[in-house]
Short mmCIF file of C-alpha atoms and ligand atoms in Angstrom, two decimals:
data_model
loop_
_atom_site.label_atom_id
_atom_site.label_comp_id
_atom_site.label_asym_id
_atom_site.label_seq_id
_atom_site.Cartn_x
_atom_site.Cartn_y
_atom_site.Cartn_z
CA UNK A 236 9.37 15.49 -27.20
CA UNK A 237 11.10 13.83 -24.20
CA UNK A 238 13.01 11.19 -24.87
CA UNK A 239 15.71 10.84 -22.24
CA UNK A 240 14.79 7.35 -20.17
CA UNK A 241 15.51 7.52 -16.62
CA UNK A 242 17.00 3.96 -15.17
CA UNK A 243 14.78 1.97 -13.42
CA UNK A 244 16.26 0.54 -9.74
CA UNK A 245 14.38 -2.85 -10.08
CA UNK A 246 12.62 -4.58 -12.08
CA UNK A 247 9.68 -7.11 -11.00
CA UNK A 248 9.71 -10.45 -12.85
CA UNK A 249 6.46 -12.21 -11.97
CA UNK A 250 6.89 -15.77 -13.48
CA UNK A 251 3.29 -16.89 -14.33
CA UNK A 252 3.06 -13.00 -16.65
CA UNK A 253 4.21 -12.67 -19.64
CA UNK A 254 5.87 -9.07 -18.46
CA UNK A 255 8.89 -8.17 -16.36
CA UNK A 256 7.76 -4.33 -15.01
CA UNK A 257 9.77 -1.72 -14.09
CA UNK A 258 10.28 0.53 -10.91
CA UNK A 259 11.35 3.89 -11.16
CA UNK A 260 12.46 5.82 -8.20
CA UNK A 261 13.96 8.94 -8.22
CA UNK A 262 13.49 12.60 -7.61
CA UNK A 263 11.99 14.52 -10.30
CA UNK A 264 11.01 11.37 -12.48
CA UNK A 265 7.65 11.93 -13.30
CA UNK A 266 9.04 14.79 -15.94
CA UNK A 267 10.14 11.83 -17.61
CA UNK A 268 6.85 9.97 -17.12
CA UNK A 269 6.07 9.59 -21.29
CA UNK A 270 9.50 7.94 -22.24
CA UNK A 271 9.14 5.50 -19.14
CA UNK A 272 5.59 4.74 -21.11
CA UNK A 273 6.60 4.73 -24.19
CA UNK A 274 9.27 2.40 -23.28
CA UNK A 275 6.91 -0.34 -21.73
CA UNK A 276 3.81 0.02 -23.70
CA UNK A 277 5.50 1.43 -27.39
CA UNK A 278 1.84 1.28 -29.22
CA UNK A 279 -0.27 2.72 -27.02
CA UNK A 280 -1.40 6.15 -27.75
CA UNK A 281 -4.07 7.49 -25.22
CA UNK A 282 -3.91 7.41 -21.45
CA UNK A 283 -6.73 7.92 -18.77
CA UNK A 284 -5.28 9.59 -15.70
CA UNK A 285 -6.98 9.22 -12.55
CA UNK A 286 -6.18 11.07 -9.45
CA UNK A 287 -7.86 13.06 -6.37
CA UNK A 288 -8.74 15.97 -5.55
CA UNK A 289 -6.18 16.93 -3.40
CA UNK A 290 -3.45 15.11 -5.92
CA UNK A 291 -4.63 16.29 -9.42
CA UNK A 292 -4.90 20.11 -8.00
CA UNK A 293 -0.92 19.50 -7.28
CA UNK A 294 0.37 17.38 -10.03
CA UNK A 295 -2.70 16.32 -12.55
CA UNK A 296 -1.79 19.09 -15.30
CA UNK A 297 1.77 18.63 -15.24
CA UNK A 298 1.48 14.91 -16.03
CA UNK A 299 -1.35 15.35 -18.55
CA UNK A 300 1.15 17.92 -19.83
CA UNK A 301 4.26 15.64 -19.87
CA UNK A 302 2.13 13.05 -21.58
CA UNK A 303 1.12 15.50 -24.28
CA UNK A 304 4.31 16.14 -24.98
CA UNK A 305 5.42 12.82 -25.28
CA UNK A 306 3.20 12.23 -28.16
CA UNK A 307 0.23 10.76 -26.18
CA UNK A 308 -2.97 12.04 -25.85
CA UNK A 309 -4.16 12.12 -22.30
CA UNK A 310 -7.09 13.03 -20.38
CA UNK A 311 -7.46 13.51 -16.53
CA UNK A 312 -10.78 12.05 -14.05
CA UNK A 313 -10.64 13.31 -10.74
CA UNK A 314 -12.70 11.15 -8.03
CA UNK A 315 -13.12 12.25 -4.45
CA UNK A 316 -10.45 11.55 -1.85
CA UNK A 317 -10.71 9.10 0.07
CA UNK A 318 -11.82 5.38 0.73
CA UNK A 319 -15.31 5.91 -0.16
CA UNK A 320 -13.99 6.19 -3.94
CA UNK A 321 -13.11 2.64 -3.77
CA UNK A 322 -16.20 1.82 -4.84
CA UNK A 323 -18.60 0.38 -7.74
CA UNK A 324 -20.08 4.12 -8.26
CA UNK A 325 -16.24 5.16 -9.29
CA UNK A 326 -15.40 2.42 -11.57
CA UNK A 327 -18.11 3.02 -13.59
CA UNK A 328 -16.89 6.14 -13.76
CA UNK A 329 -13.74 5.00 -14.65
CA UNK A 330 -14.98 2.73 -17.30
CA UNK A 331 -17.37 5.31 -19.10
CA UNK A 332 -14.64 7.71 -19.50
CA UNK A 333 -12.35 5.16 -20.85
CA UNK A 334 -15.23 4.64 -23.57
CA UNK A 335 -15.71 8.47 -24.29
CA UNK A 336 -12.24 8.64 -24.51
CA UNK A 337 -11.94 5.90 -27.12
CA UNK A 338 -9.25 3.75 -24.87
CA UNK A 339 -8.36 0.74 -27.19
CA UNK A 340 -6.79 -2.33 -24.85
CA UNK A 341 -3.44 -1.00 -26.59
CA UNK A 342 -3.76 1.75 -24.13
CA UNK A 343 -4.32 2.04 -20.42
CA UNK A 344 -5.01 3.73 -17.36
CA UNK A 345 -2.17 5.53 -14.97
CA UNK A 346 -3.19 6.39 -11.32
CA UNK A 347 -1.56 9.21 -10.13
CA UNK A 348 -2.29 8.92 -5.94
CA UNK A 349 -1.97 6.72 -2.82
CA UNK A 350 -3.72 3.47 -2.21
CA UNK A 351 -6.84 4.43 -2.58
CA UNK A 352 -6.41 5.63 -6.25
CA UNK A 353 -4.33 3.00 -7.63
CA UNK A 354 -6.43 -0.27 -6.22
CA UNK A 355 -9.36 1.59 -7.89
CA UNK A 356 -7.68 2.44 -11.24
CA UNK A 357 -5.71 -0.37 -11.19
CA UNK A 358 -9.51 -2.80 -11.19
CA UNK A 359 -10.90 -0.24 -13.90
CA UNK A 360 -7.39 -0.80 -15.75
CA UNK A 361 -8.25 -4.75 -14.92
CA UNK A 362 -11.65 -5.15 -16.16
CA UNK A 363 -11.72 -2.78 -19.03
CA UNK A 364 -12.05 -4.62 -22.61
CA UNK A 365 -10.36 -7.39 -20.20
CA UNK A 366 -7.07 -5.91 -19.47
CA UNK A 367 -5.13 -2.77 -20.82
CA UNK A 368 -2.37 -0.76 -19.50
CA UNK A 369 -1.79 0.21 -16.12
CA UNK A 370 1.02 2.02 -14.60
CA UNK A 371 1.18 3.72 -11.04
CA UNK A 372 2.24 6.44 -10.17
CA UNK A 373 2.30 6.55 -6.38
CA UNK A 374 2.46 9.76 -4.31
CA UNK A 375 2.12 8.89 -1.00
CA UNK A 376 4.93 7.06 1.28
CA UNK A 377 2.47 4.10 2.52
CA UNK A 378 1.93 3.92 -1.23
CA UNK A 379 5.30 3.57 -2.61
CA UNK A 380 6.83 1.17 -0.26
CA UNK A 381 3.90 -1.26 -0.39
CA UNK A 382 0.61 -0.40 -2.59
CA UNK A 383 1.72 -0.11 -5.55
CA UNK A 384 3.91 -2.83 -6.36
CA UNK A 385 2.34 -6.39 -6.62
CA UNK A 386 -0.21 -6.02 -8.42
CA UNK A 387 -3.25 -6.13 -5.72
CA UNK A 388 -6.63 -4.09 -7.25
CA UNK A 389 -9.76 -3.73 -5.51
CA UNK A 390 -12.71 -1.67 -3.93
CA UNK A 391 -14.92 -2.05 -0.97
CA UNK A 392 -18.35 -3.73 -0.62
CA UNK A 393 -20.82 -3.35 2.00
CA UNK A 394 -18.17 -2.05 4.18
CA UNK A 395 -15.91 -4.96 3.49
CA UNK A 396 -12.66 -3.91 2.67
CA UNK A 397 -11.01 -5.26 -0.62
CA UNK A 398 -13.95 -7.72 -1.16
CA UNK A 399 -13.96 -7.40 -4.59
CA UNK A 400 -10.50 -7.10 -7.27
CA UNK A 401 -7.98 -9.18 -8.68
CA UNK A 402 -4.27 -9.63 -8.93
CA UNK A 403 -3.62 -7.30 -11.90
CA UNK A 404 0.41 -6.47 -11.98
CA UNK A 405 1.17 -2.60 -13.38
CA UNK A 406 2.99 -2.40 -16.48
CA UNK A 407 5.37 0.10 -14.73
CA UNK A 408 5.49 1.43 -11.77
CA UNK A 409 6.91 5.64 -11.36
CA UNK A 410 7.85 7.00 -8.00
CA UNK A 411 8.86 10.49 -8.01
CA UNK A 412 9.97 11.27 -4.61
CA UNK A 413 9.20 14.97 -4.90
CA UNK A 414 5.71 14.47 -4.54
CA UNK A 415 6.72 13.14 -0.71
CA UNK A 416 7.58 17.22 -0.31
CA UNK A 417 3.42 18.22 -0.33
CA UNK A 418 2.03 15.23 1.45
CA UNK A 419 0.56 15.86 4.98
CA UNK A 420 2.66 14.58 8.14
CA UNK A 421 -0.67 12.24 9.11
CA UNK A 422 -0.04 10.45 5.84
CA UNK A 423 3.74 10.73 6.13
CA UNK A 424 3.57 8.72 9.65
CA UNK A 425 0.75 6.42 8.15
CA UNK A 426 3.24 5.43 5.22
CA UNK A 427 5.87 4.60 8.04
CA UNK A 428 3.78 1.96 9.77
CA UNK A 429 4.30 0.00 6.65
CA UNK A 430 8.12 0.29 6.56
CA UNK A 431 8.04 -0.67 9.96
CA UNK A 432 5.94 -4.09 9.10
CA UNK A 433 8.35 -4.54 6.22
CA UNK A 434 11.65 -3.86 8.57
CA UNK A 435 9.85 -6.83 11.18
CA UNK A 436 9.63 -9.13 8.11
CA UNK A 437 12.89 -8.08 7.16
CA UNK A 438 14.80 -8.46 10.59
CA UNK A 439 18.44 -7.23 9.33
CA UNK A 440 18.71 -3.81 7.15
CA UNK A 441 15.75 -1.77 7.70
CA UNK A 442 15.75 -1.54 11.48
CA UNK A 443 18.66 0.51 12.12
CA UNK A 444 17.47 3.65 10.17
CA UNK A 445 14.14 3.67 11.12
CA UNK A 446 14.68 5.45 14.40
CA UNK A 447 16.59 8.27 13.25
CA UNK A 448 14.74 8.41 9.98
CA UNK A 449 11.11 8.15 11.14
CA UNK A 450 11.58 11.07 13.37
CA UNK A 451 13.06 13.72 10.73
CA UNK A 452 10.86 12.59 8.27
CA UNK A 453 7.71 13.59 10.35
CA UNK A 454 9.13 16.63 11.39
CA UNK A 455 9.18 17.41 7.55
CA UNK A 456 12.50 17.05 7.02
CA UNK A 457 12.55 15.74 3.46
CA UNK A 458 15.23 17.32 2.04
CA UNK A 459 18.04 16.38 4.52
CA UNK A 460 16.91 12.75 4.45
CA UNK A 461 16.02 12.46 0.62
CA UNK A 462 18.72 10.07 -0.23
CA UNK A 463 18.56 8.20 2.83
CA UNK A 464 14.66 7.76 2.72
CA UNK A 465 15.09 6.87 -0.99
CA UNK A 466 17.25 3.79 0.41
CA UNK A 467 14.69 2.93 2.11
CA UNK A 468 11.88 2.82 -0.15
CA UNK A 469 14.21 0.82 -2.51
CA UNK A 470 14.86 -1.81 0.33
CA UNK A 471 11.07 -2.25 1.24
CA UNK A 472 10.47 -2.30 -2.51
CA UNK A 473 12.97 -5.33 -2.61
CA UNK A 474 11.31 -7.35 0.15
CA UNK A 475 8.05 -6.71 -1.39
CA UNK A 476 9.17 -7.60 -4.95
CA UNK A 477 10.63 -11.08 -3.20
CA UNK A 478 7.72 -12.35 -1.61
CA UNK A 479 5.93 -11.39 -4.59
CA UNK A 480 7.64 -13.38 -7.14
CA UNK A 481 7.59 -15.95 -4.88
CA UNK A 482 3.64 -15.74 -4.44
CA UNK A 483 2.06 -13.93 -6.76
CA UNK A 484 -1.53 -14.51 -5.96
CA UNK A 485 -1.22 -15.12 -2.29
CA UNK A 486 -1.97 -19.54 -3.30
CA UNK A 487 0.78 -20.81 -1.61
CA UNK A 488 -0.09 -18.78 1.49
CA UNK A 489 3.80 -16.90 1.52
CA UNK A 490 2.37 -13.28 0.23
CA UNK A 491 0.12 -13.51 3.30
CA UNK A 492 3.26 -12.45 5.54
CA UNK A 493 2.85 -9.36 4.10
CA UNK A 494 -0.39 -9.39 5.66
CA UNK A 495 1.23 -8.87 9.30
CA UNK A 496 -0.81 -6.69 10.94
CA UNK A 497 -3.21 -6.68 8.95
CA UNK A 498 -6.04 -8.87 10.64
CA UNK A 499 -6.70 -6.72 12.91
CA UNK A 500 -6.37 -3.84 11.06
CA UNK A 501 -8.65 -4.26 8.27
CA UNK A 502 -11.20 -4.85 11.22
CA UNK A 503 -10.22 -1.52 12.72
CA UNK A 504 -10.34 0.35 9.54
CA UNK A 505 -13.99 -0.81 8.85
CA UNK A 506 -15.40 0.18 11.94
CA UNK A 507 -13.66 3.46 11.98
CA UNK A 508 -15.85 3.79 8.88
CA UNK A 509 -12.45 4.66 7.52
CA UNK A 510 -12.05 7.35 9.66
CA UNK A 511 -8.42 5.67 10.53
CA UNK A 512 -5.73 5.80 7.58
CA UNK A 513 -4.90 2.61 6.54
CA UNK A 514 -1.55 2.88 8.17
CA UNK A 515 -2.40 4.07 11.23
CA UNK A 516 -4.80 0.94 11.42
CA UNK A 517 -1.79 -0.80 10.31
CA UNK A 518 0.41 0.18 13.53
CA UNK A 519 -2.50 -0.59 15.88
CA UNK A 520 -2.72 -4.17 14.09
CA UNK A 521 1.09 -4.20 14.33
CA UNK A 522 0.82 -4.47 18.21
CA UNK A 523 -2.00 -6.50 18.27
CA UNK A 524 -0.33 -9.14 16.15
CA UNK A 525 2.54 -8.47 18.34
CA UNK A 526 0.58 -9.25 21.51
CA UNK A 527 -1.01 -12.43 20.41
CA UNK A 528 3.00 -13.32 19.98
CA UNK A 529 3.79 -12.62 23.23
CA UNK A 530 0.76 -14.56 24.18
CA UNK A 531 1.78 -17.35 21.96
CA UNK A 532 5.35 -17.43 23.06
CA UNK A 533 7.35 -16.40 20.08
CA UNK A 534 7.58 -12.62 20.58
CA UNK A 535 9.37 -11.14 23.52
CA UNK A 536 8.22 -8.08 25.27
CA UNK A 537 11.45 -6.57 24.41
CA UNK A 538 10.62 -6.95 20.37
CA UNK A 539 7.58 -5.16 21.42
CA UNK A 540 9.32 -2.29 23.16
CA UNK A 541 11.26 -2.13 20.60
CA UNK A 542 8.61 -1.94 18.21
CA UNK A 543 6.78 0.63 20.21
CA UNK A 544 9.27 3.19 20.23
CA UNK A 545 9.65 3.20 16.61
CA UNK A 546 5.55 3.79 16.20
CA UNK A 547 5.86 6.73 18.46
CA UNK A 548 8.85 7.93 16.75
CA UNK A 549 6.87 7.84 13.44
CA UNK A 550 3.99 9.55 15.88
CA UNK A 551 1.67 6.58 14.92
CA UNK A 552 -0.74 5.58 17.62
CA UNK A 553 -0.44 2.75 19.93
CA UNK A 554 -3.40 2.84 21.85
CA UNK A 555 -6.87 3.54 20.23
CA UNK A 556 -6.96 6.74 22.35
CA UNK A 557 -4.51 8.69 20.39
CA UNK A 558 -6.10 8.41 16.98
CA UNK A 559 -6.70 11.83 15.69
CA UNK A 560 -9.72 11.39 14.30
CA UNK A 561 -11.97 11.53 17.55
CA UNK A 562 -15.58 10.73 15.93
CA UNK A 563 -14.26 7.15 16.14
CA UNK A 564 -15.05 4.66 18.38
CA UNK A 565 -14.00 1.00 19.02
CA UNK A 566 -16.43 -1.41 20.13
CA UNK A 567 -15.10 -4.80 21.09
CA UNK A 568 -18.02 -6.59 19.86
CA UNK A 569 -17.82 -4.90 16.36
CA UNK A 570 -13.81 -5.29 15.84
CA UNK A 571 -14.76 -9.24 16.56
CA UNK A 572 -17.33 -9.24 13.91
CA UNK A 573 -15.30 -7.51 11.15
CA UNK A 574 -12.33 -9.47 11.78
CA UNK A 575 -14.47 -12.32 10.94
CA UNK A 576 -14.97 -11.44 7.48
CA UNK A 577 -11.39 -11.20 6.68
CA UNK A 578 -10.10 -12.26 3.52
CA UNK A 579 -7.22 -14.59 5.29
CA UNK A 580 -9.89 -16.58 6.91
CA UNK A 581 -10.12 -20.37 5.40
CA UNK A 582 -12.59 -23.12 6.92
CA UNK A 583 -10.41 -23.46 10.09
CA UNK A 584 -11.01 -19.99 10.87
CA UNK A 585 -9.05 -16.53 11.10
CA UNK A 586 -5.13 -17.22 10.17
CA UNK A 587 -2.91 -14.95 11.91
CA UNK A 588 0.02 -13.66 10.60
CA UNK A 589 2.44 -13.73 14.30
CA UNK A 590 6.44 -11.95 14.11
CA UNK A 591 8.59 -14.04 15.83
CA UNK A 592 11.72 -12.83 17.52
CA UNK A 593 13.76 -15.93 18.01
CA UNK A 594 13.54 -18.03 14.92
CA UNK A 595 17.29 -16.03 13.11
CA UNK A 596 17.78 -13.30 10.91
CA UNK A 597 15.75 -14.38 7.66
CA UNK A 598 13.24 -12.58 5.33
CA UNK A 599 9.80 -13.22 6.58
CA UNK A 600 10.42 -14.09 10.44
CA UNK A 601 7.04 -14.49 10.78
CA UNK A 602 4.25 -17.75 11.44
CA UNK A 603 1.19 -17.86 10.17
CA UNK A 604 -1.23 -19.54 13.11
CA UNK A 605 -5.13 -20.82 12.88
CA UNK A 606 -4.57 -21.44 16.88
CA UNK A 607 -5.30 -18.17 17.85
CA UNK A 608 -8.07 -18.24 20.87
CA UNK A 609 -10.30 -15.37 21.21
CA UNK A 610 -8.86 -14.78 24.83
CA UNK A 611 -5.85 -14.02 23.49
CA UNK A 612 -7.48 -11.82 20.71
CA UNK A 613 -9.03 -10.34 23.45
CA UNK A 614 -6.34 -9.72 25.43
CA UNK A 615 -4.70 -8.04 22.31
CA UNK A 616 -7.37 -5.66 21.53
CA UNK A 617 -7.06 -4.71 25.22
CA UNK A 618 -3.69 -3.71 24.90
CA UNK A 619 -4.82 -1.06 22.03
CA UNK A 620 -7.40 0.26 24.31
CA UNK A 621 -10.35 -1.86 23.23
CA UNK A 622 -12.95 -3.93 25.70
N1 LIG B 216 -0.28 -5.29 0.87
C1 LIG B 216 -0.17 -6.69 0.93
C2 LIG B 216 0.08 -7.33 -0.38
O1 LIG B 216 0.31 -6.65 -1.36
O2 LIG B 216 0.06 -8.53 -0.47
#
């Protein structure tokens, strides 16, 4: 049995829970994946791992092994990649396997993937018998520095992203950074656009290695920027943790800055069909948001240089025209009707979550603003290519 316990770099203290959960990061962690479990949930005794395709052919036995070893019984259900599989069809797979298996709510659920996989688990792990364990395990970049830490669960519903979950915080959270060595450089880049929202909410640390960093890392250059990219991950992980604490279910409006971006991509996304990766939606909603601040007065064109070259370095698209995925197409009138059914809407209409360039060197730099016309939306989406 394994019972050497790695030390976590963080851990998350949401005030309204009645658990503190930790973050692992480090390479080579998940071989230590039972003893971080056993340490956070000592009487459980079965897990459920889900994962995807692509993810459990790469890592699914070796965890279900670990976990065996470590005294637990574990069993692995493998759902198709992609967004689709956040859906009702795939929770109830979830939750009849966590019956067959005999999951008691002392034991849990563990989501060994990217977004997709852990906001589905993560509901499953939610709504089971009310609540049992959850932990993620993240393998993707985009999912490391921002999925799978605060506790957001969902799936989709009539094309409506995230329409239906809760706020259900992980018990722990393991990030081996190995697994960064097998993902694809599309999902490496879409992982950056993240980092870079988090480095324009964080204004000081961030910024300066992103240039250097976003470049080697998408020429697959792991290995000579492990430690460095590692620093990284732990300093988005921070700001994330922060504004979490602070906010944990988005009610006093201050979780929504993690939302930058975001209006616009969410729209995107949806009427890609989800041909776009999240991320990549993410760094066309980045310049969007972006616009409407230069539009709005409290973004300078030079903050959007700025912010341009470090998309392109991470070879994320700017304009509609470069996504890879070339079955999709942007209609203005449709990316004006999905952004209407975002979630940050409230009775005075679509809230906007604007960087601002001028207002000092603070966490969250950003406004949120109802004012937004739909010239200036407009004018935005025109800047990515669209109308
Ligand atoms: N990804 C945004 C949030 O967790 O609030």
């Amino acid at each position: 049995m394994d019972d050497f316990l790695p030390t976590p770099i963080t851990t998350v203290d949401i005030p309204s829970q009645p658990q503190l959960y930790p973050i692992w990061l480090q390479a080579g962690v998940l071989s230590h994946l039972g003893a971080c479990i056993r340490s956070v949930c000592p009487n459980s005794s079965r897990w459920l791992v889900v994962t995807d395709e692509t993810v459990g052919s790469l890592y699914g036995a070796t965890v279900v092994n670990n976990l065996e070893s470590s005294g637990f019984q574990a069993d692995l259900v493998t759902l198709p990649c992609g967004e689709a599989s956040k859906s009702l069809a795939s929770l109830e797979t979830l939750w009849q396997a966590a019956q067959h298996h005999g999951l008691t709510r002392h034991d849990g659920f563990i989501a060994l993937g990217g977004g997709v996989v852990g906001d589905v688990t993560g509901f499953a792990a939610a709504t089971y018998q009310r609540g049992v364990g959850f932990v993620q395990v993240p393998t993707t970049l985009l999912a490391m520095v921002d999925a799978s830490v605060g506790g957001k669960v969902a799936i989709h519903q009539n094309r409506c992203k995230n329409n239906i979950g809760a706020f259900y915080q992980p018990h722990a959270v393991v990030m081996d950074s190995d697994t960064l060595k097998s993902l694809p450089s599309r999902q490496v880049a879409a992982g950056w656009a993240e980092i870079i929202k988090t480095a324009l909410l964080e204004t000081t640390a961030i910024p300066n290695d992103i240039a250097q960093l976003a470049n080697l890392m998408s020429d697959h250059s792991l290995d000579s920027t492990h430690s460095r990219l590692l620093d990284i991950i732990a300093r988005c992980i921070a700001v994330k943790q922060a504004v979490v604490a602070a906010d944990p279910t988005e009610s006093t409006g201050h979780r929504m800055i993690l939302n930058l971006g975001h209006t616009a991509a969410h729209a995107l996304e949806t009427v890609s069909g989800f041909g776009l990766l999240h991320g990549e939606a993410v760094a066309l909603g980045l310049r969007v948001a972006c616009h409407v601040g230069e539009q709005l007065g409290v973004w300078s064109p030079q903050a959007s240089l700025q912010m341009d070259t470090w998309l392109q370095q991470a070879k994320l698209p700017c304009s509609v025209s470069e996504v890879l995925d070339k079955e999709v197409h942007f209609l203005l009138a449709d990316v004006l009707k999905a952004m209407q059914g975002d979630k940050k809407s409230n009775s005075s209409g679509l809230r906007w979550v604007i960087p601002t360039a001028t207002s000092g060197q603070t966490l969250g730099a950003v406004q949120i603003r109802s004012d937004v016309t739909q010239h200036q939306i407009q004018q935005a989406l025109t800047h990515i290519g669209i109308g």
